[in-house]
Amino acid sequence: EDQVTQSPEALRLQEGESSSLNCSYTVSGLRGLFWYRQDPGKGPEFLFTLYSAGEEKEKERLKATLTKKESFLHITAPKPEDSATYLCAVLSGSARQLTFGSGTQLTVLP
Amino acid sequence: GAGVSQSPSNKVTEKGKDVELRCDPISGHTALYWYRQSLGQGLEFLIYFQGNSAPDKSGLPSDRFSAERTGGSVSTLTIQRTQQEDSAVYLCASSLDAREQYFGPGTRLTVT
């Protein structure tokens, strides 16, 4: 059974204080690892897809990396508007649906 | 272009009533998914449609839940005889390649 664990559950940062969110996974045959951002009362917003260990993707202040066991979402010099819940999900083997972690709730204080 | 849309955005219903939730996927996306997000819980897969193939219903929690997709586009999720534990946000997603999934804003269902 696929498992995705995200840590920490919640993270409070000062504006400009860089940090990383972790997503550990156990799957049989990774077909893709996905990062989403979810604002309160809204659906998840797609950020990145990573397919193989060593791959990196960047978007503005966010950078996602992937190893064989985990993925990191690095946030550089965050701003208050980066506050949201960040979700990690995996697609594995012959599965059609994503398996999601429980998310990291990020708060960036001005 | 237009994203995934869902209606209604909020639905309050009495226990025992039936409800229908609607999803309009991104035009051209052949794959459509329904998920449920309960307070404090992760996203839970419900059902998957791909083109004209038989749907994958493996995530439906009980036979009170059903879904259909007409003409390979719009989908309706129906919950019969609603229970309080059905209260959640119901999210629809669509995908072009059955990998990257794009989500709608969700329908918040409250069963009183």
Coordinates of N, CA and C in Angstrom, one line a residue:
Chain A
E1 N 0.8 -1.2 0.0 CA 0.0 0.0 0.0 C 0.9 1.3 0.0
D2 N 0.5 2.2 -0.9 CA 1.3 3.4 -1.0 C 1.1 4.3 0.3
Q3 N 2.2 4.9 0.8 CA 2.1 5.8 1.9 C 2.9 7.0 1.7
V4 N 2.3 8.1 2.1 CA 2.9 9.5 2.0 C 2.8 10.2 3.3
T5 N 4.0 10.6 3.8 CA 4.1 11.3 5.1 C 4.7 12.6 5.0
Q6 N 4.0 13.7 5.4 CA 4.6 15.0 5.3 C 4.9 15.5 6.7
S7 N 6.0 16.3 6.7 CA 6.5 16.9 8.0 C 7.1 18.3 7.7
P8 N 7.0 19.2 8.6 CA 6.2 19.1 9.8 C 4.7 19.3 9.4
E9 N 3.8 19.1 10.4 CA 2.4 19.3 10.2 C 2.1 20.8 10.0
A10 N 2.8 21.6 10.7 CA 2.6 23.1 10.7 C 4.0 23.7 10.8
L11 N 4.2 24.9 10.1 CA 5.4 25.6 10.2 C 5.1 27.1 10.1
R12 N 5.7 27.8 11.1 CA 5.6 29.3 11.1 C 7.0 29.9 10.8
L13 N 7.0 30.7 9.8 CA 8.3 31.4 9.5 C 8.1 32.9 9.5
Q14 N 9.2 33.6 9.7 CA 9.2 35.0 9.5 C 9.4 35.3 8.0
E15 N 8.9 36.4 7.6 CA 9.1 36.8 6.2 C 10.6 36.8 5.9
G16 N 11.1 36.1 4.8 CA 12.5 36.1 4.5 C 13.2 34.9 5.1
E17 N 12.6 34.2 6.0 CA 13.3 33.0 6.6 C 13.1 31.8 5.8
S18 N 14.1 31.3 5.1 CA 14.0 30.2 4.2 C 13.9 28.9 5.0
S19 N 13.2 27.9 4.5 CA 13.0 26.6 5.1 C 12.7 25.5 4.1
S20 N 12.5 24.3 4.6 CA 12.1 23.2 3.7 C 11.0 22.4 4.3
L21 N 10.1 21.9 3.4 CA 9.0 20.9 3.8 C 9.4 19.6 3.3
N22 N 9.1 18.5 4.1 CA 9.5 17.2 3.7 C 8.3 16.3 3.3
C23 N 8.5 15.4 2.3 CA 7.5 14.5 1.9 C 8.2 13.1 1.8
S24 N 7.9 12.2 2.7 CA 8.5 10.9 2.6 C 7.5 9.9 2.0
Y25 N 7.9 9.0 1.1 CA 6.9 8.2 0.5 C 7.4 6.7 0.4
T26 N 6.5 5.8 0.4 CA 6.7 4.4 0.2 C 5.7 3.9 -0.9
V27 N 6.2 3.6 -2.1 CA 5.4 3.2 -3.2 C 6.0 2.1 -3.9
S28 N 5.2 1.4 -4.7 CA 5.8 0.3 -5.6 C 5.7 0.9 -7.0
G29 N 6.9 1.4 -7.4 CA 7.0 1.9 -8.8 C 6.5 3.3 -8.9
L30 N 7.3 4.3 -8.6 CA 6.8 5.7 -8.6 C 6.7 6.1 -10.1
R31 N 5.5 6.6 -10.4 CA 5.3 7.2 -11.7 C 5.3 8.7 -11.7
G32 N 5.2 9.3 -10.5 CA 5.3 10.7 -10.4 C 5.0 11.2 -9.0
L33 N 5.7 12.3 -8.6 CA 5.4 12.9 -7.3 C 5.0 14.3 -7.5
F34 N 3.9 14.7 -6.9 CA 3.3 16.0 -7.2 C 3.2 16.8 -6.0
W35 N 3.4 18.1 -6.2 CA 3.2 19.1 -5.1 C 2.1 20.0 -5.5
Y36 N 1.2 20.3 -4.5 CA 0.1 21.2 -4.7 C 0.1 22.2 -3.5
R37 N -0.5 23.3 -3.8 CA -0.7 24.4 -2.8 C -2.2 24.5 -2.6
Q38 N -2.7 24.5 -1.4 CA -4.1 24.7 -1.1 C -4.4 25.8 -0.2
D39 N -5.1 26.8 -0.6 CA -5.6 27.9 0.2 C -6.9 27.6 0.8
P40 N -7.2 28.2 2.0 CA -8.4 27.9 2.7 C -9.7 28.1 1.8
G41 N -10.5 27.1 1.8 CA -11.8 27.2 1.0 C -11.6 27.0 -0.5
K42 N -10.4 26.6 -0.9 CA -10.2 26.4 -2.3 C -9.7 25.0 -2.6
G43 N -9.7 24.6 -3.9 CA -9.1 23.3 -4.3 C -7.6 23.4 -4.4
P44 N -7.0 22.2 -4.4 CA -5.5 22.2 -4.5 C -5.1 22.8 -5.9
E45 N -4.0 23.6 -5.8 CA -3.5 24.2 -7.0 C -2.2 23.5 -7.4
F46 N -2.1 23.0 -8.6 CA -0.9 22.2 -9.0 C 0.3 23.1 -9.1
L47 N 1.4 22.6 -8.5 CA 2.7 23.3 -8.5 C 3.8 22.6 -9.4
F48 N 4.1 21.3 -9.0 CA 5.2 20.6 -9.7 C 4.9 19.2 -9.8
T49 N 5.5 18.5 -10.9 CA 5.6 17.1 -11.0 C 7.1 16.7 -11.1
L50 N 7.5 15.7 -10.3 CA 8.8 15.2 -10.4 C 8.7 13.7 -10.7
Y51 N 9.6 13.2 -11.6 CA 9.4 11.8 -12.1 C 10.5 10.9 -11.7
S52 N 11.7 11.4 -11.4 CA 12.8 10.5 -11.1 C 13.8 11.2 -10.1
A53 N 14.5 10.3 -9.4 CA 15.4 10.8 -8.4 C 16.5 11.7 -9.0
G54 N 16.7 12.8 -8.3 CA 17.7 13.8 -8.8 C 17.1 14.9 -9.6
E55 N 15.8 14.8 -9.9 CA 15.1 15.8 -10.6 C 14.8 17.0 -9.7
E56 N 14.8 18.2 -10.3 CA 14.5 19.4 -9.5 C 13.6 20.3 -10.4
K57 N 12.7 21.0 -9.8 CA 11.8 22.0 -10.5 C 11.8 23.2 -9.6
E58 N 11.7 24.4 -10.3 CA 11.6 25.7 -9.6 C 10.5 26.5 -10.1
K59 N 9.9 27.3 -9.2 CA 8.9 28.3 -9.6 C 8.9 29.4 -8.6
E60 N 9.4 30.5 -9.0 CA 9.5 31.7 -8.1 C 10.3 31.3 -6.9
R61 N 9.7 31.4 -5.7 CA 10.5 31.1 -4.4 C 10.5 29.7 -4.0
L62 N 9.9 28.8 -4.8 CA 9.8 27.4 -4.5 C 10.7 26.6 -5.4
K63 N 11.3 25.6 -4.7 CA 12.1 24.6 -5.5 C 11.8 23.2 -4.9
A64 N 11.4 22.3 -5.8 CA 11.1 20.9 -5.4 C 12.2 20.0 -5.8
T65 N 12.6 19.1 -4.9 CA 13.7 18.1 -5.3 C 13.1 16.7 -4.9
L66 N 13.8 15.7 -5.5 CA 13.3 14.3 -5.3 C 14.4 13.3 -5.2
T67 N 14.3 12.5 -4.2 CA 15.3 11.3 -4.0 C 14.4 10.1 -4.1
K68 N 15.0 8.9 -3.9 CA 14.3 7.7 -4.0 C 13.3 7.4 -2.8
K69 N 13.5 8.2 -1.8 CA 12.6 8.0 -0.6 C 11.8 9.2 -0.2
E70 N 12.2 10.4 -0.7 CA 11.6 11.6 -0.2 C 11.7 12.8 -1.2
S71 N 10.9 13.8 -0.9 CA 10.9 15.0 -1.7 C 10.9 16.1 -0.8
F72 N 11.6 17.2 -1.2 CA 11.6 18.4 -0.4 C 11.1 19.6 -1.2
L73 N 10.3 20.4 -0.5 CA 9.9 21.7 -1.1 C 10.6 22.8 -0.3
H74 N 11.6 23.4 -1.0 CA 12.4 24.4 -0.4 C 11.7 25.8 -0.7
I75 N 11.6 26.6 0.3 CA 11.0 27.9 0.2 C 12.1 29.0 0.5
T76 N 12.4 29.7 -0.4 CA 13.5 30.7 -0.3 C 12.9 32.1 -0.1
A77 N 13.3 32.8 1.0 CA 12.9 34.1 1.3 C 11.3 34.2 1.2
P78 N 10.6 33.5 2.0 CA 9.1 33.4 1.8 C 8.5 34.8 2.1
K79 N 7.3 35.0 1.5 CA 6.5 36.2 1.8 C 5.2 35.7 2.4
P80 N 4.5 36.6 3.0 CA 3.2 36.3 3.6 C 2.2 35.6 2.7
E81 N 2.3 36.0 1.4 CA 1.4 35.4 0.4 C 1.7 33.9 0.1
D82 N 2.8 33.4 0.6 CA 3.2 32.0 0.5 C 2.4 31.1 1.5
S83 N 1.8 31.8 2.4 CA 1.1 31.1 3.5 C 0.0 30.2 2.8
A84 N -0.1 28.9 3.1 CA -1.0 28.0 2.6 C -0.7 26.6 3.1
T85 N -1.5 25.6 2.8 CA -1.2 24.3 3.0 C -0.6 23.6 1.8
Y86 N 0.6 23.0 2.0 CA 1.3 22.4 0.8 C 1.1 20.9 0.9
L87 N 0.5 20.3 -0.2 CA 0.2 18.9 -0.2 C 1.2 18.2 -1.2
C88 N 1.6 17.0 -0.8 CA 2.4 16.1 -1.6 C 1.6 14.9 -2.0
A89 N 1.7 14.4 -3.2 CA 1.0 13.2 -3.6 C 1.8 12.4 -4.5
V90 N 1.5 11.1 -4.6 CA 2.3 10.2 -5.4 C 1.3 9.4 -6.3
L91 N 1.8 9.0 -7.5 CA 1.1 8.2 -8.4 C 2.1 7.0 -8.6
S92 N 1.6 5.8 -8.4 CA 2.5 4.6 -8.5 C 1.9 3.5 -9.3
G93 N 2.8 2.6 -9.7 CA 2.4 1.4 -10.4 C 1.3 1.6 -11.4
S94 N 0.3 0.8 -11.3 CA -0.9 0.8 -12.2 C -2.0 1.7 -11.6
A95 N -1.7 2.3 -10.5 CA -2.8 3.1 -9.8 C -3.2 4.3 -10.7
R96 N -4.5 4.6 -10.6 CA -5.0 5.8 -11.4 C -5.1 7.0 -10.6
Q97 N -5.3 6.8 -9.2 CA -5.6 7.9 -8.4 C -4.3 8.3 -7.6
L98 N -4.2 9.6 -7.2 CA -3.1 10.1 -6.4 C -3.3 9.6 -4.9
T99 N -2.2 9.4 -4.3 CA -2.3 9.1 -2.8 C -1.6 10.4 -2.2
F100 N -2.4 11.1 -1.3 CA -2.0 12.3 -0.8 C -1.4 12.2 0.6
G101 N -0.5 13.0 1.0 CA -0.1 13.2 2.4 C -1.1 14.1 3.1
S102 N -0.9 14.3 4.4 CA -1.9 15.1 5.1 C -1.6 16.6 5.1
G103 N -0.4 17.0 4.5 CA -0.1 18.4 4.2 C 0.7 19.0 5.3
T104 N 1.4 20.1 4.9 CA 2.1 21.0 5.9 C 1.4 22.4 5.8
Q105 N 0.9 22.9 6.9 CA 0.3 24.2 6.9 C 1.4 25.2 7.2
L106 N 1.7 26.0 6.2 CA 2.7 27.1 6.3 C 2.1 28.4 6.6
T107 N 2.7 29.1 7.6 CA 2.3 30.5 7.9 C 3.6 31.3 7.9
V108 N 3.5 32.4 7.0 CA 4.6 33.3 6.9 C 4.2 34.6 7.5
L109 N 4.9 35.0 8.6 CA 4.5 36.2 9.3 C 5.3 37.4 8.7
P110 N 4.6 38.6 8.6 CA 5.3 39.8 8.1 C 6.2 40.4 9.1
Chain B
G1 N -7.2 29.5 -20.2 CA -8.5 28.8 -20.4 C -9.2 28.5 -19.1
A2 N -10.4 28.0 -19.2 CA -11.2 27.8 -18.1 C -10.7 26.6 -17.3
G3 N -10.8 26.6 -16.0 CA -10.3 25.5 -15.2 C -11.5 24.6 -14.9
V4 N -11.3 23.7 -14.0 CA -12.4 22.8 -13.5 C -13.4 23.6 -12.7
S5 N -14.7 23.4 -13.0 CA -15.7 24.1 -12.2 C -16.6 23.1 -11.5
Q6 N -17.1 23.5 -10.4 CA -18.0 22.6 -9.6 C -19.1 23.4 -9.1
S7 N -20.3 22.7 -9.0 CA -21.4 23.3 -8.4 C -22.3 22.3 -7.6
P8 N -23.0 22.8 -6.6 CA -22.9 24.1 -6.0 C -21.6 24.3 -5.2
S9 N -21.3 25.5 -4.8 CA -20.0 25.6 -4.0 C -20.3 25.2 -2.6
N10 N -21.5 25.4 -2.1 CA -21.9 24.9 -0.8 C -23.3 24.3 -0.9
K11 N -23.4 23.2 -0.1 CA -24.7 22.5 0.0 C -25.0 22.1 1.4
V12 N -26.1 22.5 1.9 CA -26.6 22.1 3.3 C -27.8 21.2 3.1
T13 N -27.8 20.0 3.6 CA -28.9 19.1 3.4 C -29.3 18.4 4.7
E14 N -30.5 17.9 4.8 CA -30.9 17.2 6.0 C -30.5 15.7 5.9
K15 N -30.2 15.1 7.0 CA -29.9 13.7 7.0 C -31.0 12.9 6.3
G16 N -30.6 12.0 5.5 CA -31.6 11.2 4.8 C -31.9 11.6 3.4
K17 N -31.6 12.9 3.1 CA -31.9 13.4 1.7 C -30.8 13.0 0.7
D18 N -31.2 13.0 -0.5 CA -30.2 12.8 -1.6 C -29.6 14.1 -2.1
V19 N -28.4 14.1 -2.5 CA -27.7 15.3 -3.1 C -27.0 14.9 -4.4
E20 N -26.9 15.9 -5.3 CA -26.1 15.7 -6.5 C -25.1 16.8 -6.6
L21 N -23.9 16.5 -6.9 CA -22.8 17.4 -7.0 C -22.3 17.3 -8.5
R22 N -22.0 18.5 -9.0 CA -21.7 18.5 -10.5 C -20.2 19.0 -10.7
C23 N -19.6 18.4 -11.7 CA -18.2 18.8 -12.1 C -18.1 19.0 -13.6
D24 N -17.6 20.1 -14.0 CA -17.2 20.4 -15.4 C -15.7 20.4 -15.5
P25 N -15.2 19.4 -16.2 CA -13.7 19.3 -16.3 C -13.2 20.3 -17.3
I26 N -11.8 20.4 -17.4 CA -11.2 21.2 -18.4 C -11.4 20.6 -19.7
S27 N -11.8 21.4 -20.7 CA -12.1 20.9 -22.0 C -10.9 20.1 -22.6
G28 N -11.3 18.9 -23.1 CA -10.2 18.0 -23.7 C -9.6 17.1 -22.8
H29 N -9.8 17.2 -21.5 CA -9.3 16.3 -20.5 C -10.2 15.0 -20.5
T30 N -9.5 13.9 -20.7 CA -10.3 12.6 -20.8 C -10.4 12.0 -19.4
A31 N -9.6 12.3 -18.5 CA -9.6 11.6 -17.2 C -10.3 12.6 -16.2
L32 N -11.2 12.0 -15.3 CA -11.9 12.8 -14.3 C -11.9 12.0 -13.0
Y33 N -11.7 12.7 -11.9 CA -11.6 12.1 -10.6 C -12.5 12.8 -9.6
W34 N -13.0 12.1 -8.7 CA -13.6 12.6 -7.5 C -12.8 12.2 -6.2
Y35 N -12.6 13.2 -5.4 CA -12.0 13.0 -4.1 C -12.8 13.6 -3.0
R36 N -12.6 13.2 -1.8 CA -13.3 13.8 -0.6 C -12.2 14.2 0.4
Q37 N -12.5 15.4 0.9 CA -11.5 16.0 1.9 C -12.3 16.3 3.2
S38 N -12.1 15.5 4.2 CA -12.8 15.8 5.5 C -11.9 16.7 6.4
L39 N -12.6 17.3 7.3 CA -11.8 18.2 8.2 C -10.7 17.5 8.9
G40 N -9.5 18.1 8.7 CA -8.3 17.4 9.3 C -7.8 16.2 8.7
Q41 N -8.4 15.8 7.6 CA -8.0 14.6 6.9 C -7.4 14.9 5.5
G42 N -6.7 13.9 5.0 CA -6.1 14.1 3.7 C -7.2 13.9 2.6
L43 N -6.8 14.0 1.4 CA -7.7 13.8 0.3 C -7.9 12.3 0.1
E44 N -9.2 11.9 0.0 CA -9.5 10.5 -0.2 C -10.1 10.2 -1.5
F45 N -9.5 9.3 -2.3 CA -10.0 9.0 -3.6 C -11.4 8.4 -3.6
L46 N -12.3 8.7 -4.5 CA -13.6 8.1 -4.6 C -13.8 7.3 -5.9
I47 N -13.6 8.0 -7.0 CA -13.9 7.4 -8.3 C -13.2 8.0 -9.4
Y48 N -12.9 7.2 -10.5 CA -12.1 7.7 -11.6 C -12.8 7.3 -12.9
F49 N -12.8 8.3 -13.8 CA -13.4 8.0 -15.2 C -12.2 8.3 -16.2
Q50 N -12.1 7.4 -17.2 CA -11.1 7.6 -18.3 C -11.8 7.3 -19.6
G51 N -12.0 8.3 -20.4 CA -12.7 8.2 -21.7 C -14.0 7.4 -21.6
N52 N -14.1 6.3 -22.4 CA -15.3 5.5 -22.5 C -15.2 4.2 -21.7
S53 N -14.0 4.1 -20.9 CA -13.8 2.9 -20.1 C -14.7 2.9 -18.9
A54 N -14.9 1.6 -18.4 CA -15.7 1.5 -17.2 C -15.0 2.3 -16.0
P55 N -15.7 3.0 -15.2 CA -15.1 3.8 -14.1 C -14.5 2.9 -13.1
D56 N -13.5 3.4 -12.4 CA -12.9 2.7 -11.3 C -13.6 3.3 -10.0
K57 N -14.4 2.4 -9.4 CA -15.2 2.8 -8.3 C -14.7 2.3 -7.0
S58 N -13.4 2.0 -7.0 CA -12.8 1.3 -5.8 C -12.8 2.1 -4.6
G59 N -12.9 3.5 -4.7 CA -12.8 4.3 -3.5 C -14.1 4.7 -2.9
L60 N -15.2 4.4 -3.6 CA -16.5 4.7 -3.0 C -16.8 4.1 -1.7
P61 N -17.1 4.8 -0.7 CA -17.2 4.3 0.7 C -18.4 3.4 1.0
S62 N -19.5 3.6 0.2 CA -20.7 2.7 0.4 C -21.5 2.8 -0.9
D63 N -22.5 1.9 -0.9 CA -23.4 1.9 -2.1 C -24.3 3.1 -2.2
R64 N -24.3 3.9 -1.2 CA -25.1 5.2 -1.3 C -24.4 6.2 -2.2
F65 N -23.2 6.0 -2.6 CA -22.4 6.9 -3.4 C -22.4 6.3 -4.8
S66 N -22.7 7.2 -5.8 CA -22.6 6.8 -7.2 C -22.2 8.0 -8.0
A67 N -21.7 7.7 -9.2 CA -21.3 8.8 -10.1 C -21.4 8.4 -11.5
E68 N -21.7 9.4 -12.4 CA -21.7 9.1 -13.8 C -21.1 10.3 -14.5
R69 N -20.7 10.0 -15.7 CA -20.1 11.0 -16.6 C -20.7 10.9 -18.0
T70 N -21.4 12.0 -18.3 CA -22.2 12.0 -19.6 C -21.3 12.6 -20.7
G71 N -21.3 11.9 -21.8 CA -20.7 12.4 -23.0 C -19.2 12.6 -22.9
G72 N -18.6 11.9 -21.9 CA -17.2 12.1 -21.7 C -16.8 13.4 -21.1
S73 N -17.7 14.2 -20.6 CA -17.4 15.5 -20.1 C -17.9 15.7 -18.7
V74 N -19.1 16.3 -18.5 CA -19.6 16.6 -17.2 C -19.9 15.3 -16.4
S75 N -19.6 15.5 -15.1 CA -19.8 14.4 -14.2 C -20.7 14.8 -13.0
T76 N -21.5 13.9 -12.5 CA -22.3 14.1 -11.4 C -22.1 13.0 -10.3
L77 N -21.8 13.5 -9.1 CA -21.6 12.6 -8.0 C -22.9 12.6 -7.2
T78 N -23.5 11.5 -6.9 CA -24.8 11.4 -6.2 C -24.6 10.7 -4.9
I79 N -25.1 11.3 -3.8 CA -25.1 10.6 -2.5 C -26.5 10.4 -2.1
Q80 N -26.9 9.2 -1.9 CA -28.3 8.9 -1.4 C -28.3 8.8 0.1
R81 N -29.5 9.2 0.6 CA -29.7 9.0 2.1 C -28.6 9.5 2.9
T82 N -28.2 10.8 2.7 CA -27.0 11.3 3.3 C -27.0 11.1 4.8
Q83 N -25.8 10.9 5.3 CA -25.5 10.8 6.7 C -24.6 11.9 7.2
Q84 N -24.5 12.2 8.5 CA -23.7 13.2 9.0 C -22.2 13.0 8.6
E85 N -21.8 11.8 8.6 CA -20.4 11.5 8.3 C -20.0 11.8 6.8
D86 N -21.0 12.1 6.0 CA -20.8 12.4 4.6 C -20.4 13.9 4.5
S87 N -20.5 14.7 5.6 CA -20.1 16.1 5.5 C -18.6 16.2 5.2
A88 N -18.3 16.9 4.2 CA -16.9 17.0 3.7 C -16.9 18.0 2.6
V89 N -15.7 18.3 2.1 CA -15.5 19.0 0.8 C -15.3 17.9 -0.3
Y90 N -16.1 18.0 -1.3 CA -16.0 17.0 -2.4 C -15.3 17.8 -3.6
L91 N -14.1 17.2 -4.0 CA -13.3 17.8 -5.0 C -13.3 17.0 -6.3
C92 N -13.3 17.7 -7.4 CA -13.2 17.0 -8.7 C -11.9 17.5 -9.3
A93 N -11.3 16.6 -10.0 CA -10.1 16.9 -10.8 C -10.2 16.3 -12.2
S94 N -9.5 17.0 -13.1 CA -9.4 16.4 -14.4 C -7.9 16.3 -14.9
S95 N -7.7 15.5 -15.9 CA -6.3 15.3 -16.3 C -6.3 15.0 -17.8
L96 N -5.2 15.4 -18.5 CA -5.1 15.1 -19.9 C -4.4 13.8 -20.1
D97 N -3.4 13.5 -19.2 CA -2.6 12.3 -19.4 C -2.6 11.4 -18.2
A98 N -3.7 11.5 -17.4 CA -3.9 10.6 -16.2 C -2.7 10.7 -15.2
R99 N -1.9 11.8 -15.3 CA -0.9 12.0 -14.3 C -1.1 13.4 -13.6
E100 N -0.8 14.5 -14.2 CA -1.0 15.8 -13.6 C -2.5 16.0 -13.5
Q101 N -3.0 16.2 -12.3 CA -4.5 16.4 -12.1 C -4.7 17.9 -11.6
Y102 N -5.7 18.5 -12.2 CA -6.1 19.9 -11.9 C -7.4 19.9 -11.2
F103 N -7.5 20.5 -10.1 CA -8.6 20.4 -9.2 C -9.6 21.6 -9.4
G104 N -10.8 21.4 -9.1 CA -11.8 22.4 -9.0 C -11.8 23.0 -7.6
P105 N -12.7 24.0 -7.4 CA -12.8 24.6 -6.1 C -13.5 23.8 -5.0
G106 N -14.2 22.8 -5.4 CA -14.8 21.9 -4.4 C -16.3 22.3 -4.1
T107 N -17.0 21.3 -3.6 CA -18.3 21.6 -3.0 C -18.3 21.2 -1.6
R108 N -18.6 22.2 -0.7 CA -18.7 21.9 0.7 C -20.0 21.4 1.1
L109 N -20.1 20.1 1.5 CA -21.4 19.5 1.8 C -21.5 19.4 3.4
T110 N -22.6 19.9 3.9 CA -22.9 19.8 5.3 C -24.2 19.1 5.5
V111 N -24.2 18.0 6.2 CA -25.4 17.2 6.5 C -25.8 17.5 7.9
T112 N -27.1 18.0 8.1 CA -27.5 18.4 9.4 C -28.5 17.3 10.0

